[in-house]
PDB file of N, CA and C and ligand atoms in Angstrom:
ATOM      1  N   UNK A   9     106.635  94.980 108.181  1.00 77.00           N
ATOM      2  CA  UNK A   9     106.262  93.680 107.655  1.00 77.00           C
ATOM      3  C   UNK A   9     105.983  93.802 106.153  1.00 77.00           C
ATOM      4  N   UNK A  10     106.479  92.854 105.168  1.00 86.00           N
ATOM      5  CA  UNK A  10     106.503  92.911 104.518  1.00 86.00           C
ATOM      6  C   UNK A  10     105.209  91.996 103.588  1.00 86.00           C
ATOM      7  N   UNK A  11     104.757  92.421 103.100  1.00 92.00           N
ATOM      8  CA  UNK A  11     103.377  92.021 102.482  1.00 92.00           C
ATOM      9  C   UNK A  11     103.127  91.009 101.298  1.00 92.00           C
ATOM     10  N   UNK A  12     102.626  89.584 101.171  1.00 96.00           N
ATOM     11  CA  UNK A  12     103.372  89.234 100.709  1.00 96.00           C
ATOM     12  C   UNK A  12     102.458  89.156  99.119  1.00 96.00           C
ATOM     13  N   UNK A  13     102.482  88.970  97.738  1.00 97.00           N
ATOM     14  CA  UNK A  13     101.954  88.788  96.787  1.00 97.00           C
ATOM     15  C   UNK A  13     101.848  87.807  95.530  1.00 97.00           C
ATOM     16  N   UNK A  14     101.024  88.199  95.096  1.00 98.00           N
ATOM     17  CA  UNK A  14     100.734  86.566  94.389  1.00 98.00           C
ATOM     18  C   UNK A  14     101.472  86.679  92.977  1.00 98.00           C
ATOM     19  N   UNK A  15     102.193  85.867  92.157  1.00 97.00           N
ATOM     20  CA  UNK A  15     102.640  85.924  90.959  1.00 97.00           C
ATOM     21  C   UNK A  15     102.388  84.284  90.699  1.00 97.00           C
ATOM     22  N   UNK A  16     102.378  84.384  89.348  1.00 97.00           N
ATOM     23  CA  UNK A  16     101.822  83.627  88.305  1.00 97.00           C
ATOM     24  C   UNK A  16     102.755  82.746  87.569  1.00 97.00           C
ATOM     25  N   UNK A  17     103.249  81.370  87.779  1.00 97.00           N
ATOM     26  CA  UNK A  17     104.049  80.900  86.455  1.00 97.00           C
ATOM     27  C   UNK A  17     102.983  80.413  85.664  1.00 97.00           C
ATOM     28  N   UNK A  18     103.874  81.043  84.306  1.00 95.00           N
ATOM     29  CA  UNK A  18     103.537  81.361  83.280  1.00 95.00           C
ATOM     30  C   UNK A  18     103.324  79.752  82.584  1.00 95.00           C
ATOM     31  N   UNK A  19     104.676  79.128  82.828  1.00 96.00           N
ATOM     32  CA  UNK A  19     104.555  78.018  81.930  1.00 96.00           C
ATOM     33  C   UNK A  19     103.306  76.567  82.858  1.00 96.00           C
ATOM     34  N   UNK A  20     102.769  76.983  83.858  1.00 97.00           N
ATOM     35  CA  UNK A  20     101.540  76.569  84.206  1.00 97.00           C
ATOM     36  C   UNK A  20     100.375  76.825  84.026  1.00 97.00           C
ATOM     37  N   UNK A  21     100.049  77.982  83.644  1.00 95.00           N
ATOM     38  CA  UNK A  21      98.707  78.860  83.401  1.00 95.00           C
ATOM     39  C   UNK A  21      98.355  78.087  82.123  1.00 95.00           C
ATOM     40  N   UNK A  22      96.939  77.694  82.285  1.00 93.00           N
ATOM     41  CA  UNK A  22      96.681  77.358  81.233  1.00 93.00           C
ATOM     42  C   UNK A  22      95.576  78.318  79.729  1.00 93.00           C
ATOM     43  N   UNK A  23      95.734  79.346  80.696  1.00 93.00           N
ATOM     44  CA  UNK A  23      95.226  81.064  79.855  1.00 93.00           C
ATOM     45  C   UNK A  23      93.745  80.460  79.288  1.00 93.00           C
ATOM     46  N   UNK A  24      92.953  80.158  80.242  1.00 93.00           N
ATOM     47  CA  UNK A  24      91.385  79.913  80.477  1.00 93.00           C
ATOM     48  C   UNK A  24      90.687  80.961  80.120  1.00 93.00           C
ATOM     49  N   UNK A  25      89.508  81.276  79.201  1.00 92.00           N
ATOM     50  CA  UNK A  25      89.012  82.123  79.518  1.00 92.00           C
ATOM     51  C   UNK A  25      87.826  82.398  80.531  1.00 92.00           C
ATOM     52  N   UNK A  26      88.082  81.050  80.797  1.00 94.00           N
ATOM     53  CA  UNK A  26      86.982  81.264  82.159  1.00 94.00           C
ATOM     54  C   UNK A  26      87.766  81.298  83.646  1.00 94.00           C
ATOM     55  N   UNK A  27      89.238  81.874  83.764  1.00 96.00           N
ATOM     56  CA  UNK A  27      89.799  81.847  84.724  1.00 96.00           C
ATOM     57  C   UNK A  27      89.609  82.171  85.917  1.00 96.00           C
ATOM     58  N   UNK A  28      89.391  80.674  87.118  1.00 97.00           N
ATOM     59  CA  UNK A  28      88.660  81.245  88.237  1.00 97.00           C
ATOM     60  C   UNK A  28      89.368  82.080  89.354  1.00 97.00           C
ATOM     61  N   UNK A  29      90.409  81.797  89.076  1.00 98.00           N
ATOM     62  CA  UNK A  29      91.231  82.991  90.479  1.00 98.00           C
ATOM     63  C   UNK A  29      91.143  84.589  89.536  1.00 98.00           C
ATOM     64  N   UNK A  30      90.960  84.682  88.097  1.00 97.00           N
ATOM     65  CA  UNK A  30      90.771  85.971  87.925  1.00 97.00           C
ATOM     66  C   UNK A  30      89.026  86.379  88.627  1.00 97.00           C
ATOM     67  N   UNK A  31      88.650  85.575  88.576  1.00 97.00           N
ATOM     68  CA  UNK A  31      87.239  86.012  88.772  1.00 97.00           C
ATOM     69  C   UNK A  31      87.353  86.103  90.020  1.00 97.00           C
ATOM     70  N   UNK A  32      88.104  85.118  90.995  1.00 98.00           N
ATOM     71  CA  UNK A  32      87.424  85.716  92.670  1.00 98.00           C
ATOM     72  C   UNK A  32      88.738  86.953  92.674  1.00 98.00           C
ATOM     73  N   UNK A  33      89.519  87.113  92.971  1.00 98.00           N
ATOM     74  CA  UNK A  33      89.992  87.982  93.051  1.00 98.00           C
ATOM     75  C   UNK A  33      89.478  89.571  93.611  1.00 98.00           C
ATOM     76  N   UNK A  34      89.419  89.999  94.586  1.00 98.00           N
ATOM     77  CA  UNK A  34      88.924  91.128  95.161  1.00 98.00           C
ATOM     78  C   UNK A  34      88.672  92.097  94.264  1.00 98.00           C
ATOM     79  N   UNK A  35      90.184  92.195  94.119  1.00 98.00           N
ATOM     80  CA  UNK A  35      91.062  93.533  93.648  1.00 98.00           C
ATOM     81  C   UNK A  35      90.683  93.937  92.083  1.00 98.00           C
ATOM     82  N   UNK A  36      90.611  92.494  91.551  1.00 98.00           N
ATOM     83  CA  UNK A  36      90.761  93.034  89.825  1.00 98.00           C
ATOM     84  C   UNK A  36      91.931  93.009  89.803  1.00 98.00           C
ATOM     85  N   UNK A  37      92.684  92.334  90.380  1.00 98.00           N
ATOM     86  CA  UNK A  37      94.382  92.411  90.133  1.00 98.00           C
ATOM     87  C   UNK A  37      94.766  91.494  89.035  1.00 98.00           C
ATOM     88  N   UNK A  38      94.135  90.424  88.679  1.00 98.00           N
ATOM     89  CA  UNK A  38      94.601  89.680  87.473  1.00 98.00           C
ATOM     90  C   UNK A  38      93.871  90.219  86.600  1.00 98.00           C
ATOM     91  N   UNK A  39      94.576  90.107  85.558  1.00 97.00           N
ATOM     92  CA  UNK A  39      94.609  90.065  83.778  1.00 97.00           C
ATOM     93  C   UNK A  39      95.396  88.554  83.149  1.00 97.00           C
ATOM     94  N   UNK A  40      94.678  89.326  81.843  1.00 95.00           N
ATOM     95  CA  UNK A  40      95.598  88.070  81.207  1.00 95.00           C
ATOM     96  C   UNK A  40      95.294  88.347  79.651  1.00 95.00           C
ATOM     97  N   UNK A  41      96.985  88.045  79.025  1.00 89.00           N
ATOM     98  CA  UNK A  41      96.944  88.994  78.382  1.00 89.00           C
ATOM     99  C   UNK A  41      96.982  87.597  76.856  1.00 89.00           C
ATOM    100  N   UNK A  42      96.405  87.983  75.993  1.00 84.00           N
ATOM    101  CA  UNK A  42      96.081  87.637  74.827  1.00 84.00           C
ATOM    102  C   UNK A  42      97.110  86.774  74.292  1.00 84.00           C
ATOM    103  N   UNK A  43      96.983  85.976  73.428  1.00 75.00           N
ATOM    104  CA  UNK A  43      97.993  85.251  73.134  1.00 75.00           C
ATOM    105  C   UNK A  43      97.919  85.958  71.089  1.00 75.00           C
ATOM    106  N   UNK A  44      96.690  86.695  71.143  1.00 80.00           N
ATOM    107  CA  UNK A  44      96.555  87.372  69.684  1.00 80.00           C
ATOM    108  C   UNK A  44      96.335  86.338  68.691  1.00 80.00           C
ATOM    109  N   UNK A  45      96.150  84.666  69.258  1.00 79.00           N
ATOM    110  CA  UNK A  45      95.846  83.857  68.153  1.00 79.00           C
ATOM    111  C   UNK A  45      94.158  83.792  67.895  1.00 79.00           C
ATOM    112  N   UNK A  46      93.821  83.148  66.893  1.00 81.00           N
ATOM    113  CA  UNK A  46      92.031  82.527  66.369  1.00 81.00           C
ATOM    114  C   UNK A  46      91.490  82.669  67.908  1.00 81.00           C
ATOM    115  N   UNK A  47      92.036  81.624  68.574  1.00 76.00           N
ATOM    116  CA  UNK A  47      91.483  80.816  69.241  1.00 76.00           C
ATOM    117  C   UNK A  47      90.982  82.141  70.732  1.00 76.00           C
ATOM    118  N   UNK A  48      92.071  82.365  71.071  1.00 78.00           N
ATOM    119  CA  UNK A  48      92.103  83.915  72.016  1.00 78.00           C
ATOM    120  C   UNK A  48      91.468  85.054  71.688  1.00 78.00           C
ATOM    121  N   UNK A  49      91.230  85.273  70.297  1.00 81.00           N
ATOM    122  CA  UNK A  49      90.544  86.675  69.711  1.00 81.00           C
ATOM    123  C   UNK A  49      88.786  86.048  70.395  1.00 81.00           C
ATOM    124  N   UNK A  50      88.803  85.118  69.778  1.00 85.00           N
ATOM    125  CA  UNK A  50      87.538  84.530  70.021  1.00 85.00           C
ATOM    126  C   UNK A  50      86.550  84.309  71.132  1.00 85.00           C
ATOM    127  N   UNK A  51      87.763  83.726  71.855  1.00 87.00           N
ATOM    128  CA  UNK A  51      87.114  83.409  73.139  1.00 87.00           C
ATOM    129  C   UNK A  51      87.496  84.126  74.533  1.00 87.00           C
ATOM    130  N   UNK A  52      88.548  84.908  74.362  1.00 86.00           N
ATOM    131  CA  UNK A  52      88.997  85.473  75.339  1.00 86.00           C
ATOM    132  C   UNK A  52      90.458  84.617  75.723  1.00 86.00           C
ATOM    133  N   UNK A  53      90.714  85.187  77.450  1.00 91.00           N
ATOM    134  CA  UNK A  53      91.196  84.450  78.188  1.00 91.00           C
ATOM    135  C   UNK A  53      93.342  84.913  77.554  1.00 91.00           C
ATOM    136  N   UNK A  54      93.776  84.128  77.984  1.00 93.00           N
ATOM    137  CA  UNK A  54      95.394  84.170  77.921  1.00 93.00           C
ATOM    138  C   UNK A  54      96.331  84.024  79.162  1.00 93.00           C
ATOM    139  N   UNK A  55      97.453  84.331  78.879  1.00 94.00           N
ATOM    140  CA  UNK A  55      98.293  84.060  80.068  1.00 94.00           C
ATOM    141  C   UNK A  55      97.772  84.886  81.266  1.00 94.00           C
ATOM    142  N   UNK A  56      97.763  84.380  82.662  1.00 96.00           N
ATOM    143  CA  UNK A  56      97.737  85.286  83.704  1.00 96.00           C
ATOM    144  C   UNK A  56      98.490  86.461  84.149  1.00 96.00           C
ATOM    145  N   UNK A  57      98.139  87.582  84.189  1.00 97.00           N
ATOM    146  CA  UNK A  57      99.250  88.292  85.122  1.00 97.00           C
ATOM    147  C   UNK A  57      98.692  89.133  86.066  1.00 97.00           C
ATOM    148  N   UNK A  58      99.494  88.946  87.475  1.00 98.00           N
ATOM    149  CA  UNK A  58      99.275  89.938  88.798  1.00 98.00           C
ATOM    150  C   UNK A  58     100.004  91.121  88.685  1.00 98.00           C
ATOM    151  N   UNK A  59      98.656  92.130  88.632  1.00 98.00           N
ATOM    152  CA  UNK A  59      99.324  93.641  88.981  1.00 98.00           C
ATOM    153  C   UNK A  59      99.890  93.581  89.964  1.00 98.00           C
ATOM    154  N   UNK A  60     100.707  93.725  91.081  1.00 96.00           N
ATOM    155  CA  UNK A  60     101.605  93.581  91.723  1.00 96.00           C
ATOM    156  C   UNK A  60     100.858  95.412  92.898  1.00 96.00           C
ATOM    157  N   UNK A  61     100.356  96.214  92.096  1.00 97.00           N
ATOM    158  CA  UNK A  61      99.932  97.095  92.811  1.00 97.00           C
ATOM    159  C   UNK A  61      98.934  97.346  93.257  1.00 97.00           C
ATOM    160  N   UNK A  62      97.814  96.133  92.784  1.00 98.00           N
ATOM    161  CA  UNK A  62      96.948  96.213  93.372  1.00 98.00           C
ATOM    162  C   UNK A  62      96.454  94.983  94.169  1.00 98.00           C
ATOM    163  N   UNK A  63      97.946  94.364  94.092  1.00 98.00           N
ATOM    164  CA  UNK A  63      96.885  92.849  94.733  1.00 98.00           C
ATOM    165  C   UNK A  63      97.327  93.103  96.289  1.00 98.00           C
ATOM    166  N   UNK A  64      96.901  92.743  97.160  1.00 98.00           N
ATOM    167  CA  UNK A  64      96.934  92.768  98.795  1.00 98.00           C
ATOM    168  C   UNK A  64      97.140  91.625  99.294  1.00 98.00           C
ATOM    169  N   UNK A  65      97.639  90.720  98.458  1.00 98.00           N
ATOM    170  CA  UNK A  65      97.800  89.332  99.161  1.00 98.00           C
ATOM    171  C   UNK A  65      96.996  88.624 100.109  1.00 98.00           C
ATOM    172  N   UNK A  66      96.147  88.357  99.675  1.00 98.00           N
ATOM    173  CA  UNK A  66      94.994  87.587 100.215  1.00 98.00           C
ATOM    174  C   UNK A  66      95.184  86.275 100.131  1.00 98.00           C
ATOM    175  N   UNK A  67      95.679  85.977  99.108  1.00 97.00           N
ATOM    176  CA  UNK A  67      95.816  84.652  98.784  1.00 97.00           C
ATOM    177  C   UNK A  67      94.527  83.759  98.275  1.00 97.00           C
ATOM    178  N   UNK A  68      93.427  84.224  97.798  1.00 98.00           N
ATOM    179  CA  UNK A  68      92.434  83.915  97.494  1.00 98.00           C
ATOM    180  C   UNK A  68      92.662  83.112  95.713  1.00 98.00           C
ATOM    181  N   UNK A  69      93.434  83.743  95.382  1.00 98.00           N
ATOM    182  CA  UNK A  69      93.382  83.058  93.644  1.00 98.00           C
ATOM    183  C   UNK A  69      94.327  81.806  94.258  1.00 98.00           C
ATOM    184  N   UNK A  70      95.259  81.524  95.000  1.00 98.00           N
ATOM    185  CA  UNK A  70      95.799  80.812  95.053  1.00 98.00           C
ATOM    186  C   UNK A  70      95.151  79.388  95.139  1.00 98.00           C
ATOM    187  N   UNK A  71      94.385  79.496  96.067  1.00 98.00           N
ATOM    188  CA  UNK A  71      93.014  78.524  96.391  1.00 98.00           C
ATOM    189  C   UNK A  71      92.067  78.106  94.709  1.00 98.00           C
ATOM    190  N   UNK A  72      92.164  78.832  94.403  1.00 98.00           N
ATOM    191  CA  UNK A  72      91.266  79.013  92.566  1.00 98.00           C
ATOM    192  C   UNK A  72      91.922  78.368  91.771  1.00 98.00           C
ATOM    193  N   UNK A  73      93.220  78.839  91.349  1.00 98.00           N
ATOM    194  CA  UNK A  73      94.121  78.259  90.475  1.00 98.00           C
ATOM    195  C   UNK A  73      94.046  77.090  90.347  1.00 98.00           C
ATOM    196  N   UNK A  74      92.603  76.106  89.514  1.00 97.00           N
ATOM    197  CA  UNK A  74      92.423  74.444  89.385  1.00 97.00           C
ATOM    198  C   UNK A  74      94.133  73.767  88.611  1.00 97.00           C
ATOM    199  N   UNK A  75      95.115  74.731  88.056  1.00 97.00           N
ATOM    200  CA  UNK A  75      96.378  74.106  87.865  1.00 97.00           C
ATOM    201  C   UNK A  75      97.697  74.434  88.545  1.00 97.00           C
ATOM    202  N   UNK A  76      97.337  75.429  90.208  1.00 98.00           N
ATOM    203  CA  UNK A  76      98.043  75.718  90.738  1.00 98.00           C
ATOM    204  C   UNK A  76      99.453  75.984  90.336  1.00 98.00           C
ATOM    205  N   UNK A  77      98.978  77.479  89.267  1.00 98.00           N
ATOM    206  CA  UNK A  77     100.193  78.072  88.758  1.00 98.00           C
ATOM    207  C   UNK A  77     100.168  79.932  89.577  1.00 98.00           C
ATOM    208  N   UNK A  78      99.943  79.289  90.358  1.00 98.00           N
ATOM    209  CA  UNK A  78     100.036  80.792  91.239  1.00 98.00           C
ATOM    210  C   UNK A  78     100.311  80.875  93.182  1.00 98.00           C
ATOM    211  N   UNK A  79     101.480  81.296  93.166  1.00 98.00           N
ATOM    212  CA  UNK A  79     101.927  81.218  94.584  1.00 98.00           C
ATOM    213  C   UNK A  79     102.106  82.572  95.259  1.00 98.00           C
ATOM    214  N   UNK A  80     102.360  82.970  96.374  1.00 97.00           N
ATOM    215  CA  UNK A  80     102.940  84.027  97.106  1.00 97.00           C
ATOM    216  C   UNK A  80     103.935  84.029  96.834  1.00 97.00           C
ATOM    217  N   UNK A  81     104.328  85.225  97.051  1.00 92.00           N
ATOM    218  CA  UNK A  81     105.920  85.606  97.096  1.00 92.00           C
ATOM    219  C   UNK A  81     106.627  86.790  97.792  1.00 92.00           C
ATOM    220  N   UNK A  82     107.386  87.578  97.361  1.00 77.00           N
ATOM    221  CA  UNK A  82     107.510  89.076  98.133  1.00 77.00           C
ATOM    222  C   UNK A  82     107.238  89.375  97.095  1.00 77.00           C
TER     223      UNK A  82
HETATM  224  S1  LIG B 379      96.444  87.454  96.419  1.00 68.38           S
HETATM  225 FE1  LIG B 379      94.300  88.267  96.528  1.00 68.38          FE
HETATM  226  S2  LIG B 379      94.469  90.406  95.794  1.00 68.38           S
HETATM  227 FE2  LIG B 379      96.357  89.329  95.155  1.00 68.38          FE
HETATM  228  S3  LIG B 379      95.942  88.635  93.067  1.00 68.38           S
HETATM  229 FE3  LIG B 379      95.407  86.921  94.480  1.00 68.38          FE
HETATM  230  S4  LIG B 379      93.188  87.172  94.912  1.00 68.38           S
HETATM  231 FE4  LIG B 379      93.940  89.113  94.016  1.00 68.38          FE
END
């Protein structure tokens, strides 16, 4: 059986730095990576991304994601 995992579109994420599916997240499997502008140095936050090796598919950020830019997949 194949296990299934969470990935992120990009052009939905709205790179929060208060991002709540990074925060519940078990694993620590999301990041998110800087956009390197003012606004990002400052406050944090950036695009989402799922380590892919550590997430276990729970499906828990999916539920989080308030702009539902994050689904299962293989
Ligand atoms: S499916 Fe679960 S383990 Fe994977 S990124 Fe989402 S919250 Fe983390």
């Amino acid at each position: 059986m194949t296990v299934k995992k969470a990935s992120v579109n990009k052009s939905m994420c709205d790179g929060s730095p208060v991002c709540p599916a990074k925060r519940v997240c078990p694993q620590k499997a999301i990041t998110q990576k800087s956009s390197g502008g003012f606004l990002s140095k400052l406050f944090g936050g950036g695009t989402a991304e799922v380590n892919r090796l550590l997430c276990t598919g729970c499906g828990k950020c999916v539920q989080y994601c308030p702009h539902h830019a994050i689904s299962m997949g293989k």
